[in-house]
Amino acid sequence: MDTLIIQGGKTLSGTIPISGAKNAALPALAATILAPGRHILHNVPDLRDTRTMLLLLESFGITWQRRDDGALVIDATEIDNIEASYDLVKTMRASVLVLGPLLARMKRARVSLPGGCAIGARPIDFHMKALAMLGVDLTLEHGYVEGKVSGRLSGNTVYFDIPSVTATENILMAATLAKGTTVIKNAAREPEIGNLIDMLIGMGATIEGRDSDQLIVKGTEELSPGEISIIPDRIETGTYLLATGSAGGAITVTDCRPDHLPALLAKLRGAGLEIETGEDFIRIARTKILKSVDIKTSPYPGFPTDLQAQTMALMCISPGLSVIAETIFENRFMHVAELRRMGADIRIDGHSAIVMGGTPLFGAPVMATDLRASASLVVAALAAEGETVISRVYHLDRGYDNLVGKLSNVGAKIRRISEKRE
Ligand code: EPZ
């Protein structure tokens, strides 16, 4: 397995361009199942997870190619298989996003249950309850969800106890081809859902309530192929802003959407970092001593849980006490033990981590446990004295396009060692 080697203490300067958002690209790729024909997706990042989703689409009989201009052309004319196999689904929980579209178009689906995940149990009960409300006959057997629809899906009002991102996306996609109107109450409001709504409307869907917690979908008999440009990745953006806070210096992040990061930018300013924003760039500079801030993760537009681990790394070097409350996932502190190995002073108290920041961090061999935890270790390593070796970096490859190149280009001393396969 590959490792990253980072020499801490180098300040950053220069420009980092942001790639398309993983969590917008995955539902958009699944949405191509809804309509036969050639869909065009611009700015899809080349990541392990997007490659997995493309393999899944191929397993259904869908074909694709990347155009010279980088756009993905996806031909969903033929679908001759409705089963999402365990060996693909176990590597990416977001595979559940094919369930709604397959049921809507093919009236049948057999999708492996995703199985466990490092950051929490992450059940899919909201997805299943809501699909049943739309008329799906669901059974669970041998680790697979089997769904059948007699006739067409029928619109209904569904309510989510928690504004689940992928459950909202799954039901939204299914409802576009249902008979009648579907109302989704307590819907998630992440920008990636807005991007999916833009794609679905471009395919002929009728959807009201974009960016709100109530979506109203008037179903239609069929949709046409879509064309969409994937929005910039707000979590990648936040990660590089936090990396600069940690390493020191000043960088400009380009091709990004500052308006998608209201909570993080407020916290970075609260930590004493200088932030200037334009329509598609953010300039950040560390010009004075950092200050500790408290954070509490919550659904958008609250503080993103996907930036919690990386922010904790910054708080480790910010003098003072920082209370970090994780309200979304029950086990998203796997990075704490690794940060402690680097000298961090962190105590866990239930769903909160208490960080006593300001003591120096030291380079150490550490292990990535999940996607954002591995990003947290990179952020910490940039500030640490000496060399940090991060193992299991395949976690990073799921969500960061060319992280080593982007950080090297702004002065970080970071390299990747590929282990020879025997
Ligand atoms: C999406 O996951 C993201 N993934 C996650 O990003 C992100 O952390 C999460 O939303 C929260 O923002 C994608 O968009 C592909 P949820 P999702 O359903 O949809 C519970 C990353 O790093 N829940 O909003 O799976 C769940 O356990 C990944 O890119 C149920 O109980 O998250 C969690 O506690 C990690 N039953 C809470 O709701 C359900 O049926 C919110 O989860 C569904 C969810």
Tab-separated table of C-alpha atoms and ligand atoms in Angstrom:
chain	number	residue	atom	x	y	z
A	1	MET	CA	0.000	0.000	0.000
A	2	ASP	CA	1.211	3.492	-0.854
A	3	THR	CA	2.505	5.979	1.690
A	4	LEU	CA	2.864	9.751	1.807
A	5	ILE	CA	6.018	11.334	3.206
A	6	ILE	CA	5.663	14.936	4.375
A	7	GLN	CA	8.429	17.189	5.713
A	8	GLY	CA	6.705	19.745	7.957
A	9	GLY	CA	7.579	23.393	8.490
A	10	LYS	CA	7.378	24.666	4.900
A	11	THR	CA	5.025	27.617	4.409
A	12	LEU	CA	2.767	27.602	1.345
A	13	SER	CA	2.445	30.161	-1.416
A	14	GLY	CA	0.862	30.136	-4.848
A	15	THR	CA	-2.403	28.925	-6.359
A	16	ILE	CA	-4.425	25.728	-5.987
A	17	PRO	CA	-7.168	24.964	-8.559
A	18	ILE	CA	-10.179	23.010	-7.245
A	19	SER	CA	-11.622	19.968	-9.046
A	20	GLY	CA	-15.253	18.944	-9.461
A	21	ALA	CA	-17.094	17.802	-6.325
A	22	LYS	CA	-17.016	14.054	-5.636
A	23	ASN	CA	-20.357	14.262	-3.815
A	24	ALA	CA	-22.002	16.061	-6.741
A	25	ALA	CA	-20.474	13.814	-9.410
A	26	LEU	CA	-21.680	10.557	-7.804
A	27	PRO	CA	-25.443	11.381	-7.842
A	28	ALA	CA	-25.106	12.985	-11.292
A	29	LEU	CA	-23.541	9.787	-12.645
A	30	ALA	CA	-26.359	7.734	-11.066
A	31	ALA	CA	-28.956	10.086	-12.602
A	32	THR	CA	-27.871	9.036	-16.122
A	33	ILE	CA	-29.697	5.739	-15.444
A	34	LEU	CA	-33.007	7.657	-15.570
A	35	ALA	CA	-32.954	8.419	-19.307
A	36	PRO	CA	-31.764	6.490	-22.396
A	37	GLY	CA	-29.425	8.452	-24.674
A	38	ARG	CA	-26.140	10.326	-24.316
A	39	HIS	CA	-25.640	12.448	-21.213
A	40	ILE	CA	-22.774	14.940	-20.990
A	41	LEU	CA	-21.103	15.620	-17.625
A	42	HIS	CA	-18.466	18.374	-17.378
A	43	ASN	CA	-15.837	18.762	-14.617
A	44	VAL	CA	-16.216	15.212	-13.225
A	45	PRO	CA	-13.132	14.614	-11.029
A	46	ASP	CA	-10.963	11.565	-11.750
A	47	LEU	CA	-11.145	9.827	-8.352
A	48	ARG	CA	-11.347	6.287	-7.030
A	49	ASP	CA	-15.022	6.782	-6.157
A	50	THR	CA	-16.035	8.227	-9.537
A	51	ARG	CA	-14.197	5.366	-11.240
A	52	THR	CA	-16.112	2.917	-9.045
A	53	MET	CA	-19.445	4.529	-9.983
A	54	LEU	CA	-18.501	4.282	-13.694
A	55	LEU	CA	-17.711	0.569	-13.209
A	56	LEU	CA	-21.136	0.176	-11.616
A	57	LEU	CA	-22.841	1.899	-14.555
A	58	GLU	CA	-20.871	-0.308	-16.968
A	59	SER	CA	-22.089	-3.397	-15.080
A	60	PHE	CA	-25.659	-2.305	-15.920
A	61	GLY	CA	-24.765	-2.124	-19.643
A	62	ILE	CA	-24.181	1.639	-19.756
A	63	THR	CA	-21.150	2.805	-21.791
A	64	TRP	CA	-19.063	5.979	-21.434
A	65	GLN	CA	-16.042	7.796	-22.781
A	66	ARG	CA	-14.059	10.879	-21.806
A	67	ARG	CA	-14.065	13.523	-24.582
A	68	ASP	CA	-10.898	15.445	-25.526
A	69	ASP	CA	-12.224	18.436	-23.573
A	70	GLY	CA	-12.472	16.204	-20.482
A	71	ALA	CA	-16.267	15.919	-20.470
A	72	LEU	CA	-17.763	12.463	-19.801
A	73	VAL	CA	-20.215	11.262	-22.471
A	74	ILE	CA	-22.415	8.581	-20.903
A	75	ASP	CA	-24.682	6.474	-23.127
A	76	ALA	CA	-27.496	4.986	-21.024
A	77	THR	CA	-29.541	3.718	-23.973
A	78	GLU	CA	-29.161	0.051	-23.040
A	79	ILE	CA	-29.575	-1.336	-19.518
A	80	ASP	CA	-29.415	-5.126	-19.412
A	81	ASN	CA	-28.577	-5.757	-15.759
A	82	ILE	CA	-30.183	-4.360	-12.606
A	83	GLU	CA	-27.864	-5.840	-9.985
A	84	ALA	CA	-25.183	-3.790	-8.147
A	85	SER	CA	-22.728	-6.421	-6.952
A	86	TYR	CA	-21.247	-6.634	-3.450
A	87	ASP	CA	-17.647	-6.484	-4.699
A	88	LEU	CA	-18.308	-3.001	-6.098
A	89	VAL	CA	-20.752	-1.721	-3.468
A	90	LYS	CA	-18.488	-2.754	-0.548
A	91	THR	CA	-15.847	-0.300	-1.813
A	92	MET	CA	-18.231	2.656	-2.008
A	93	ARG	CA	-21.383	3.222	0.062
A	94	ALA	CA	-22.602	5.883	-2.355
A	95	SER	CA	-23.445	2.966	-4.699
A	96	VAL	CA	-26.834	3.086	-2.952
A	97	LEU	CA	-27.555	6.062	-5.246
A	98	VAL	CA	-28.301	3.679	-8.144
A	99	LEU	CA	-31.286	2.196	-6.256
A	100	GLY	CA	-33.784	5.002	-6.920
A	101	PRO	CA	-32.935	5.499	-10.611
A	102	LEU	CA	-32.948	1.735	-11.380
A	103	LEU	CA	-36.364	1.296	-9.742
A	104	ALA	CA	-37.749	4.350	-11.522
A	105	ARG	CA	-36.646	3.282	-15.000
A	106	MET	CA	-36.331	-0.525	-14.827
A	107	LYS	CA	-38.985	-1.146	-12.137
A	108	ARG	CA	-36.534	-3.593	-10.514
A	109	ALA	CA	-33.222	-3.383	-8.680
A	110	ARG	CA	-30.965	-5.628	-6.643
A	111	VAL	CA	-28.349	-3.650	-4.754
A	112	SER	CA	-25.955	-5.073	-2.195
A	113	LEU	CA	-26.267	-3.558	1.269
A	114	PRO	CA	-23.219	-1.301	1.691
A	115	GLY	CA	-21.965	-2.907	4.891
A	116	GLY	CA	-20.039	-1.171	7.649
A	117	CYS	CA	-17.986	1.973	7.446
A	118	ALA	CA	-15.198	3.407	9.604
A	119	ILE	CA	-17.133	6.530	10.606
A	120	GLY	CA	-20.379	4.882	11.636
A	121	ALA	CA	-23.066	2.269	11.005
A	122	ARG	CA	-24.535	4.438	8.224
A	123	PRO	CA	-27.735	2.436	7.669
A	124	ILE	CA	-29.963	3.062	4.654
A	125	ASP	CA	-33.310	2.757	6.432
A	126	PHE	CA	-34.398	6.266	5.382
A	127	HIS	CA	-33.799	5.348	1.711
A	128	MET	CA	-35.813	2.136	2.039
A	129	LYS	CA	-38.738	3.592	4.005
A	130	ALA	CA	-39.108	6.442	1.520
A	131	LEU	CA	-38.893	4.150	-1.527
A	132	ALA	CA	-41.582	1.937	0.018
A	133	MET	CA	-43.760	5.088	0.341
A	134	LEU	CA	-43.346	5.541	-3.435
A	135	GLY	CA	-44.707	2.039	-4.018
A	136	VAL	CA	-41.564	-0.095	-4.077
A	137	ASP	CA	-41.890	-3.645	-2.783
A	138	LEU	CA	-38.588	-4.073	-0.909
A	139	THR	CA	-37.094	-7.237	0.542
A	140	LEU	CA	-33.748	-7.828	2.212
A	141	GLU	CA	-32.063	-11.139	1.543
A	142	HIS	CA	-28.533	-12.538	1.478
A	143	GLY	CA	-27.109	-9.039	2.027
A	144	TYR	CA	-28.971	-7.543	-0.929
A	145	VAL	CA	-31.847	-5.095	-1.153
A	146	GLU	CA	-34.339	-6.377	-3.754
A	147	GLY	CA	-36.836	-3.826	-5.056
A	148	LYS	CA	-39.804	-4.347	-7.384
A	149	VAL	CA	-42.374	-1.869	-8.703
A	150	SER	CA	-45.633	-3.030	-10.263
A	151	GLY	CA	-46.522	-0.450	-12.897
A	152	ARG	CA	-44.976	2.938	-12.082
A	153	LEU	CA	-43.694	4.496	-8.881
A	154	SER	CA	-46.412	6.650	-7.326
A	155	GLY	CA	-45.775	10.082	-5.831
A	156	ASN	CA	-46.206	10.547	-2.073
A	157	THR	CA	-45.120	12.789	0.806
A	158	VAL	CA	-41.976	11.520	2.543
A	159	TYR	CA	-40.327	12.940	5.659
A	160	PHE	CA	-36.746	12.345	6.785
A	161	ASP	CA	-36.020	12.244	10.540
A	162	ILE	CA	-32.516	13.490	9.647
A	163	PRO	CA	-31.874	15.523	6.446
A	164	SER	CA	-29.948	12.677	4.807
A	165	VAL	CA	-27.958	13.789	1.737
A	166	THR	CA	-28.005	10.587	-0.334
A	167	ALA	CA	-31.514	9.601	0.820
A	168	THR	CA	-32.755	12.988	-0.437
A	169	GLU	CA	-30.921	12.406	-3.729
A	170	ASN	CA	-32.223	8.845	-4.117
A	171	ILE	CA	-35.863	9.824	-3.598
A	172	LEU	CA	-35.496	12.950	-5.716
A	173	MET	CA	-34.270	10.871	-8.676
A	174	ALA	CA	-36.936	8.180	-8.213
A	175	ALA	CA	-39.735	10.767	-7.908
A	176	THR	CA	-38.950	12.358	-11.292
A	177	LEU	CA	-40.466	9.325	-13.068
A	178	ALA	CA	-43.250	8.605	-10.555
A	179	LYS	CA	-46.949	9.059	-11.274
A	180	GLY	CA	-48.142	12.233	-9.520
A	181	THR	CA	-46.380	14.570	-7.098
A	182	THR	CA	-43.808	13.761	-4.422
A	183	VAL	CA	-43.081	16.105	-1.507
A	184	ILE	CA	-39.818	15.543	0.370
A	185	LYS	CA	-39.949	17.138	3.822
A	186	ASN	CA	-36.838	17.812	5.919
A	187	ALA	CA	-34.773	17.356	2.754
A	188	ALA	CA	-31.015	17.932	2.877
A	189	ARG	CA	-29.911	21.294	1.407
A	190	GLU	CA	-26.274	20.614	0.458
A	191	PRO	CA	-25.127	22.416	-2.731
A	192	GLU	CA	-24.535	19.009	-4.354
A	193	ILE	CA	-28.315	18.457	-4.226
A	194	GLY	CA	-28.870	21.764	-6.026
A	195	ASN	CA	-26.423	20.597	-8.717
A	196	LEU	CA	-28.403	17.345	-9.123
A	197	ILE	CA	-31.694	19.301	-9.315
A	198	ASP	CA	-30.210	21.473	-12.091
A	199	MET	CA	-29.286	18.298	-14.022
A	200	LEU	CA	-32.720	16.695	-13.518
A	201	ILE	CA	-34.579	19.866	-14.590
A	202	GLY	CA	-32.361	19.945	-17.688
A	203	MET	CA	-33.560	16.382	-18.372
A	204	GLY	CA	-37.186	17.524	-18.262
A	205	ALA	CA	-38.041	17.016	-14.573
A	206	THR	CA	-40.280	19.473	-12.691
A	207	ILE	CA	-38.767	20.226	-9.265
A	208	GLU	CA	-39.507	23.139	-6.903
A	209	GLY	CA	-37.771	24.120	-3.640
A	210	ARG	CA	-34.110	24.010	-4.707
A	211	ASP	CA	-31.841	24.775	-1.683
A	212	SER	CA	-34.787	24.503	0.710
A	213	ASP	CA	-35.767	21.705	3.128
A	214	GLN	CA	-38.926	20.922	1.150
A	215	LEU	CA	-38.701	19.631	-2.423
A	216	ILE	CA	-41.764	19.190	-4.638
A	217	VAL	CA	-41.370	16.875	-7.646
A	218	LYS	CA	-44.056	16.527	-10.308
A	219	GLY	CA	-43.396	13.120	-11.902
A	220	THR	CA	-43.299	12.610	-15.666
A	221	GLU	CA	-43.463	9.570	-17.987
A	222	GLU	CA	-39.944	9.932	-19.331
A	223	LEU	CA	-36.873	12.138	-19.270
A	224	SER	CA	-34.319	13.119	-21.926
A	225	PRO	CA	-30.536	12.787	-21.545
A	226	GLY	CA	-28.977	15.565	-19.483
A	227	GLU	CA	-25.961	17.864	-19.563
A	228	ILE	CA	-24.465	19.305	-16.376
A	229	SER	CA	-21.276	20.916	-15.108
A	230	ILE	CA	-20.265	19.470	-11.721
A	231	ILE	CA	-19.804	22.184	-9.078
A	232	PRO	CA	-16.383	22.691	-7.456
A	233	ASP	CA	-15.612	20.505	-4.432
A	234	ARG	CA	-16.251	22.568	-1.280
A	235	ILE	CA	-14.605	19.928	0.928
A	236	GLU	CA	-11.437	19.879	-1.186
A	237	THR	CA	-11.502	23.701	-1.036
A	238	GLY	CA	-11.843	23.676	2.757
A	239	THR	CA	-9.075	21.121	3.098
A	240	TYR	CA	-6.541	23.346	1.286
A	241	LEU	CA	-7.619	26.421	3.257
A	242	LEU	CA	-7.026	24.497	6.490
A	243	ALA	CA	-3.704	23.191	5.130
A	244	THR	CA	-2.571	26.799	4.634
A	245	GLY	CA	-3.695	27.738	8.147
A	246	SER	CA	-1.616	24.851	9.392
A	247	ALA	CA	1.534	25.318	7.263
A	248	GLY	CA	1.481	29.112	7.274
A	249	GLY	CA	1.983	31.391	4.263
A	250	ALA	CA	-0.686	32.505	1.812
A	251	ILE	CA	-2.398	30.836	-1.129
A	252	THR	CA	-5.233	31.533	-3.554
A	253	VAL	CA	-7.714	28.724	-4.153
A	254	THR	CA	-9.256	29.098	-7.629
A	255	ASP	CA	-12.206	27.564	-9.545
A	256	CYS	CA	-14.078	27.307	-6.244
A	257	ARG	CA	-17.394	28.486	-4.749
A	258	PRO	CA	-16.801	30.595	-1.586
A	259	ASP	CA	-20.588	30.838	-1.126
A	260	HIS	CA	-20.664	27.054	-0.477
A	261	LEU	CA	-18.458	27.403	2.637
A	262	PRO	CA	-20.181	29.975	4.881
A	263	ALA	CA	-19.526	28.180	8.178
A	264	LEU	CA	-15.882	27.285	7.497
A	265	LEU	CA	-14.933	30.799	6.328
A	266	ALA	CA	-16.484	32.273	9.488
A	267	LYS	CA	-14.474	29.859	11.650
A	268	LEU	CA	-11.218	30.499	9.769
A	269	ARG	CA	-11.663	34.245	10.284
A	270	GLY	CA	-12.427	33.526	13.955
A	271	ALA	CA	-9.124	31.626	14.143
A	272	GLY	CA	-7.311	34.774	13.008
A	273	LEU	CA	-6.700	33.859	9.364
A	274	GLU	CA	-7.070	36.545	6.707
A	275	ILE	CA	-9.663	35.567	4.111
A	276	GLU	CA	-10.528	37.452	0.937
A	277	THR	CA	-13.161	36.024	-1.428
A	278	GLY	CA	-14.263	36.716	-5.015
A	279	GLU	CA	-16.863	34.946	-7.131
A	280	ASP	CA	-14.676	31.900	-7.800
A	281	PHE	CA	-11.580	32.306	-5.613
A	282	ILE	CA	-10.572	32.464	-1.973
A	283	ARG	CA	-7.321	34.025	-0.841
A	284	ILE	CA	-6.110	32.960	2.612
A	285	ALA	CA	-3.089	34.203	4.582
A	286	ARG	CA	-1.741	33.391	8.058
A	287	THR	CA	-0.315	36.657	9.279
A	288	LYS	CA	-0.718	36.329	13.029
A	289	ILE	CA	-0.907	33.844	15.907
A	290	LEU	CA	-3.799	31.438	15.484
A	291	LYS	CA	-6.706	31.418	17.931
A	292	SER	CA	-8.710	28.356	18.950
A	293	VAL	CA	-12.372	28.168	17.917
A	294	ASP	CA	-15.174	25.760	18.813
A	295	ILE	CA	-17.008	23.886	16.083
A	296	LYS	CA	-20.201	21.842	15.984
A	297	THR	CA	-20.971	19.894	12.819
A	298	SER	CA	-24.496	20.069	11.402
A	299	PRO	CA	-26.311	19.655	8.069
A	300	TYR	CA	-25.730	22.360	5.445
A	301	PRO	CA	-25.434	25.334	5.786
A	302	GLY	CA	-23.950	24.370	9.162
A	303	PHE	CA	-20.337	23.334	9.676
A	304	PRO	CA	-19.621	20.349	7.375
A	305	THR	CA	-18.835	17.070	9.115
A	306	ASP	CA	-16.470	16.349	6.202
A	307	LEU	CA	-14.208	19.189	7.403
A	308	GLN	CA	-14.283	18.279	11.101
A	309	ALA	CA	-11.150	16.134	11.102
A	310	GLN	CA	-9.105	18.634	9.102
A	311	THR	CA	-10.205	21.511	11.376
A	312	MET	CA	-9.245	19.490	14.445
A	313	ALA	CA	-5.715	19.236	13.027
A	314	LEU	CA	-5.551	23.026	12.770
A	315	MET	CA	-6.885	23.430	16.303
A	316	CYS	CA	-4.019	21.240	17.559
A	317	ILE	CA	-1.590	24.049	16.741
A	318	SER	CA	-3.921	26.937	17.708
A	319	PRO	CA	-3.196	28.097	21.290
A	320	GLY	CA	-6.196	27.648	23.602
A	321	LEU	CA	-9.025	25.216	24.138
A	322	SER	CA	-11.233	24.086	21.247
A	323	VAL	CA	-14.381	21.995	21.680
A	324	ILE	CA	-15.256	20.020	18.551
A	325	ALA	CA	-18.729	18.447	18.574
A	326	GLU	CA	-19.535	15.840	15.890
A	327	THR	CA	-23.315	15.542	15.606
A	328	ILE	CA	-23.668	13.705	12.280
A	329	PHE	CA	-21.696	10.460	12.612
A	330	GLU	CA	-21.228	8.405	15.764
A	331	ASN	CA	-17.624	7.402	15.176
A	332	ARG	CA	-15.852	10.174	13.334
A	333	PHE	CA	-12.922	10.633	15.706
A	334	MET	CA	-10.667	7.913	14.258
A	335	HIS	CA	-8.065	10.588	13.472
A	336	VAL	CA	-7.691	11.516	17.166
A	337	ALA	CA	-5.464	8.549	18.046
A	338	GLU	CA	-3.225	9.317	15.062
A	339	LEU	CA	-3.006	13.036	15.892
A	340	ARG	CA	-2.058	12.085	19.469
A	341	ARG	CA	0.865	10.119	18.040
A	342	MET	CA	2.063	13.444	16.637
A	343	GLY	CA	1.900	15.050	20.082
A	344	ALA	CA	-1.628	16.483	19.988
A	345	ASP	CA	-3.408	16.990	23.323
A	346	ILE	CA	-6.978	15.810	22.646
A	347	ARG	CA	-9.540	14.300	24.997
A	348	ILE	CA	-12.745	12.663	23.767
A	349	ASP	CA	-15.882	13.221	25.828
A	350	GLY	CA	-18.847	11.472	24.145
A	351	HIS	CA	-19.526	13.192	20.824
A	352	SER	CA	-17.060	15.987	21.554
A	353	ALA	CA	-13.312	16.234	21.316
A	354	ILE	CA	-11.558	18.715	23.611
A	355	VAL	CA	-8.400	20.003	21.963
A	356	MET	CA	-5.781	21.839	24.034
A	357	GLY	CA	-4.012	23.569	21.163
A	358	GLY	CA	-0.685	25.342	20.867
A	359	THR	CA	1.784	22.582	21.717
A	360	PRO	CA	4.047	21.741	18.765
A	361	LEU	CA	3.321	18.673	16.665
A	362	PHE	CA	6.069	16.215	15.735
A	363	GLY	CA	6.325	14.136	12.595
A	364	ALA	CA	5.522	10.448	13.149
A	365	PRO	CA	4.449	7.316	11.277
A	366	VAL	CA	0.612	7.445	11.228
A	367	MET	CA	-2.203	5.538	9.522
A	368	ALA	CA	-5.117	6.827	7.476
A	369	THR	CA	-8.410	5.261	8.565
A	370	ASP	CA	-10.951	6.983	6.315
A	371	LEU	CA	-11.061	9.647	3.642
A	372	ARG	CA	-11.271	12.814	5.712
A	373	ALA	CA	-9.182	11.456	8.592
A	374	SER	CA	-6.333	10.982	6.107
A	375	ALA	CA	-6.739	14.605	4.987
A	376	SER	CA	-6.539	15.621	8.641
A	377	LEU	CA	-3.172	13.876	8.965
A	378	VAL	CA	-1.862	15.766	5.915
A	379	VAL	CA	-2.966	19.080	7.465
A	380	ALA	CA	-1.218	18.195	10.735
A	381	ALA	CA	1.947	16.926	9.012
A	382	LEU	CA	2.422	20.242	7.205
A	383	ALA	CA	2.834	21.978	10.583
A	384	ALA	CA	4.707	19.192	12.373
A	385	GLU	CA	8.427	19.330	13.102
A	386	GLY	CA	10.193	16.676	11.079
A	387	GLU	CA	8.918	13.906	8.834
A	388	THR	CA	5.476	12.273	8.866
A	389	VAL	CA	4.810	9.009	7.045
A	390	ILE	CA	1.128	8.393	6.331
A	391	SER	CA	0.203	4.807	5.391
A	392	ARG	CA	-2.968	3.517	3.658
A	393	VAL	CA	-3.250	6.600	1.473
A	394	TYR	CA	-5.691	4.780	-0.800
A	395	HIS	CA	-8.301	6.423	1.457
A	396	LEU	CA	-7.169	9.824	0.159
A	397	ASP	CA	-7.490	8.702	-3.457
A	398	ARG	CA	-11.256	8.380	-2.976
A	399	GLY	CA	-11.805	12.111	-2.688
A	400	TYR	CA	-8.707	14.130	-3.630
A	401	ASP	CA	-7.613	14.572	-7.240
A	402	ASN	CA	-3.800	15.017	-7.349
A	403	LEU	CA	-3.357	16.176	-3.742
A	404	VAL	CA	0.428	15.625	-3.843
A	405	GLY	CA	0.797	17.692	-7.036
A	406	LYS	CA	-1.456	20.504	-5.814
A	407	LEU	CA	0.373	20.820	-2.483
A	408	SER	CA	3.858	20.440	-4.035
A	409	ASN	CA	3.023	23.271	-6.452
A	410	VAL	CA	2.582	25.639	-3.494
A	411	GLY	CA	5.793	24.634	-1.724
A	412	ALA	CA	4.886	21.667	0.470
A	413	LYS	CA	7.538	18.977	0.796
A	414	ILE	CA	5.323	15.991	0.098
A	415	ARG	CA	5.917	12.853	-1.936
A	416	ARG	CA	4.193	9.525	-2.519
A	417	ILE	CA	5.957	6.173	-2.288
A	418	SER	CA	4.272	3.421	-4.214
A	419	GLU	CA	4.829	0.038	-2.641
A	420	LYS	CA	5.925	-2.527	-5.235
A	421	ARG	CA	3.269	-5.193	-5.531
A	422	GLU	CA	4.890	-8.665	-5.079
B	1	EPZ	C1	-23.183	12.137	2.480
B	1	EPZ	O1	-23.231	10.835	3.033
B	1	EPZ	C2	-21.766	12.313	1.970
B	1	EPZ	N1	-21.491	11.317	0.928
B	1	EPZ	C3	-20.789	12.175	3.137
B	1	EPZ	O2	-19.491	12.442	2.621
B	1	EPZ	C4	-21.130	13.228	4.184
B	1	EPZ	O3	-20.279	13.056	5.297
B	1	EPZ	C5	-22.596	13.072	4.630
B	1	EPZ	O4	-23.455	13.134	3.475
B	1	EPZ	C6	-23.033	14.143	5.607
B	1	EPZ	O5	-22.855	15.394	5.038
B	1	EPZ	C7	-21.982	11.529	-0.310
B	1	EPZ	O6	-22.654	12.512	-0.593
B	1	EPZ	C8	-21.640	10.494	-1.348
B	1	EPZ	P1	-26.320	11.188	5.458
B	1	EPZ	P2	-24.655	10.186	3.434
B	1	EPZ	O7	-27.308	10.210	4.932
B	1	EPZ	O8	-25.712	10.653	2.534
B	1	EPZ	C9	-27.830	8.750	9.207
B	1	EPZ	C10	-17.229	12.069	2.290
B	1	EPZ	O9	-16.303	12.215	3.083
B	1	EPZ	N2	-28.644	7.977	8.265
B	1	EPZ	O10	-26.559	12.647	5.252
B	1	EPZ	O11	-24.437	8.721	3.603
B	1	EPZ	C11	-26.339	8.527	8.988
B	1	EPZ	O12	-25.924	7.362	9.673
B	1	EPZ	C12	-18.504	11.387	2.713
B	1	EPZ	O13	-17.207	12.501	1.092
B	1	EPZ	C13	-29.514	7.004	8.758
B	1	EPZ	O14	-29.583	6.769	9.971
B	1	EPZ	O15	-24.890	10.836	4.864
B	1	EPZ	C14	-25.745	9.792	9.537
B	1	EPZ	O16	-25.626	9.654	10.940
B	1	EPZ	C15	-18.365	10.770	4.081
B	1	EPZ	N3	-30.267	6.295	7.887
B	1	EPZ	C16	-26.801	10.862	9.225
B	1	EPZ	O17	-28.010	10.145	8.934
B	1	EPZ	C17	-30.222	6.526	6.527
B	1	EPZ	O18	-30.960	5.856	5.769
B	1	EPZ	C18	-26.489	11.732	8.015
B	1	EPZ	O19	-26.071	10.862	6.997
B	1	EPZ	C19	-29.320	7.504	6.039
B	1	EPZ	C20	-28.556	8.231	6.922
